[in-house]
Amino acid sequence: MIICDLFRVGTVGLMAIPSLPFAALCVLLFCTVLTGVPFSSARAALMPDVLPGDTFVLGSAIGNITYQASQILGFVAGAAVVAVLDPTRRWASTP
């Protein structure tokens, strides 16, 4: 799990390079998402050992709720950034 996370940190860090071509960004994004699969599998296999019995069900539910709430908050934050930056205004003023 740690190796997968470190690899994902590296690929996302490389995406921050400003002059990176679009094709390279696509490859890095693919590798980042692809590495998430073994991480999720290892996490799911480890959960029953960490949370035995009924706590597993509760822990799994809390994990799912937290993940979905963070997705919604991310979408809201992204929309707020786009609303503040107003990308249509920038392009409309150029001849």
Tab-separated table of C-alpha atoms in Angstrom:
chain	number	residue	atom	x	y	z
A	1	MET	CA	0.000	0.000	0.000
A	2	ILE	CA	2.839	2.378	0.837
A	3	ILE	CA	4.634	1.650	-2.437
A	4	CYS	CA	1.430	2.302	-4.398
A	5	ASP	CA	0.901	5.610	-2.609
A	6	LEU	CA	4.505	6.696	-3.138
A	7	PHE	CA	4.221	5.851	-6.827
A	8	ARG	CA	1.010	7.870	-7.071
A	9	VAL	CA	2.664	10.807	-5.309
A	10	GLY	CA	5.440	10.680	-7.877
A	11	THR	CA	3.120	10.529	-10.873
A	12	VAL	CA	0.921	13.352	-9.589
A	13	GLY	CA	4.030	15.391	-8.777
A	14	LEU	CA	5.251	14.943	-12.345
A	15	MET	CA	1.880	16.206	-13.595
A	16	ALA	CA	2.652	19.558	-11.955
A	17	ILE	CA	5.451	20.265	-14.445
A	18	PRO	CA	4.078	23.172	-16.524
A	19	SER	CA	5.599	22.320	-19.927
A	20	LEU	CA	4.584	18.663	-19.938
A	21	PRO	CA	2.878	17.560	-23.175
A	22	PHE	CA	-0.733	16.475	-23.057
A	23	ALA	CA	0.111	12.899	-24.056
A	24	ALA	CA	2.521	12.614	-21.114
A	25	LEU	CA	-0.180	13.924	-18.773
A	26	CYS	CA	-2.551	11.260	-20.070
A	27	VAL	CA	0.038	8.520	-19.477
A	28	LEU	CA	0.760	9.802	-15.962
A	29	LEU	CA	-2.948	9.974	-15.149
A	30	PHE	CA	-3.430	6.430	-16.455
A	31	CYS	CA	-0.561	5.175	-14.268
A	32	THR	CA	-1.947	7.036	-11.250
A	33	VAL	CA	-5.408	5.507	-11.621
A	34	LEU	CA	-3.973	2.082	-12.460
A	35	THR	CA	-1.937	2.061	-9.239
A	36	GLY	CA	-5.083	2.790	-7.235
A	37	VAL	CA	-6.453	-0.684	-7.991
A	38	PRO	CA	-3.877	-2.718	-6.012
A	39	PHE	CA	-4.050	-0.127	-3.221
A	40	SER	CA	-7.826	-0.535	-2.933
A	41	SER	CA	-7.532	-4.327	-3.044
A	42	ALA	CA	-4.907	-4.391	-0.301
A	43	ARG	CA	-6.958	-1.980	1.798
A	44	ALA	CA	-10.086	-4.116	1.423
A	45	ALA	CA	-8.144	-7.258	2.356
A	46	LEU	CA	-6.614	-5.575	5.405
A	47	MET	CA	-9.825	-4.061	6.786
A	48	PRO	CA	-11.246	-7.261	8.384
A	49	ASP	CA	-7.964	-7.758	10.274
A	50	VAL	CA	-7.945	-4.200	11.586
A	51	LEU	CA	-11.688	-4.023	12.304
A	52	PRO	CA	-12.964	-7.419	13.465
A	53	GLY	CA	-16.626	-8.354	13.791
A	54	ASP	CA	-19.310	-5.697	13.687
A	55	THR	CA	-16.774	-2.869	13.662
A	56	PHE	CA	-15.824	-3.894	10.115
A	57	VAL	CA	-19.308	-3.066	8.825
A	58	LEU	CA	-19.337	0.258	10.657
A	59	GLY	CA	-15.801	1.120	9.559
A	60	SER	CA	-16.553	0.246	5.957
A	61	ALA	CA	-19.690	2.383	5.991
A	62	ILE	CA	-17.849	5.341	7.516
A	63	GLY	CA	-15.084	4.956	4.931
A	64	ASN	CA	-17.600	4.971	2.076
A	65	ILE	CA	-19.448	7.990	3.470
A	66	THR	CA	-16.195	9.882	3.929
A	67	TYR	CA	-15.065	9.074	0.396
A	68	GLN	CA	-18.354	10.187	-1.143
A	69	ALA	CA	-18.473	13.371	0.956
A	70	SER	CA	-14.940	14.261	-0.137
A	71	GLN	CA	-15.962	13.726	-3.773
A	72	ILE	CA	-18.889	16.121	-3.366
A	73	LEU	CA	-16.744	18.703	-1.567
A	74	GLY	CA	-14.142	18.411	-4.321
A	75	PHE	CA	-16.754	19.074	-6.997
A	76	VAL	CA	-18.090	22.065	-5.046
A	77	ALA	CA	-14.575	23.460	-4.530
A	78	GLY	CA	-13.767	23.000	-8.220
A	79	ALA	CA	-16.962	24.785	-9.229
A	80	ALA	CA	-16.152	27.634	-6.828
A	81	VAL	CA	-12.686	28.026	-8.347
A	82	VAL	CA	-14.129	28.102	-11.859
A	83	ALA	CA	-16.768	30.635	-10.785
A	84	VAL	CA	-14.146	32.897	-9.199
A	85	LEU	CA	-11.714	32.680	-12.118
A	86	ASP	CA	-14.521	33.031	-14.704
A	87	PRO	CA	-12.651	31.578	-17.691
A	88	THR	CA	-15.169	32.952	-20.221
A	89	ARG	CA	-14.435	36.538	-19.181
A	90	ARG	CA	-10.713	36.133	-19.843
A	91	TRP	CA	-11.213	34.823	-23.363
A	92	ALA	CA	-14.015	37.200	-24.280
A	93	SER	CA	-11.791	40.285	-23.887
A	94	THR	CA	-9.148	39.033	-26.373
A	95	PRO	CA	-9.643	40.151	-29.990
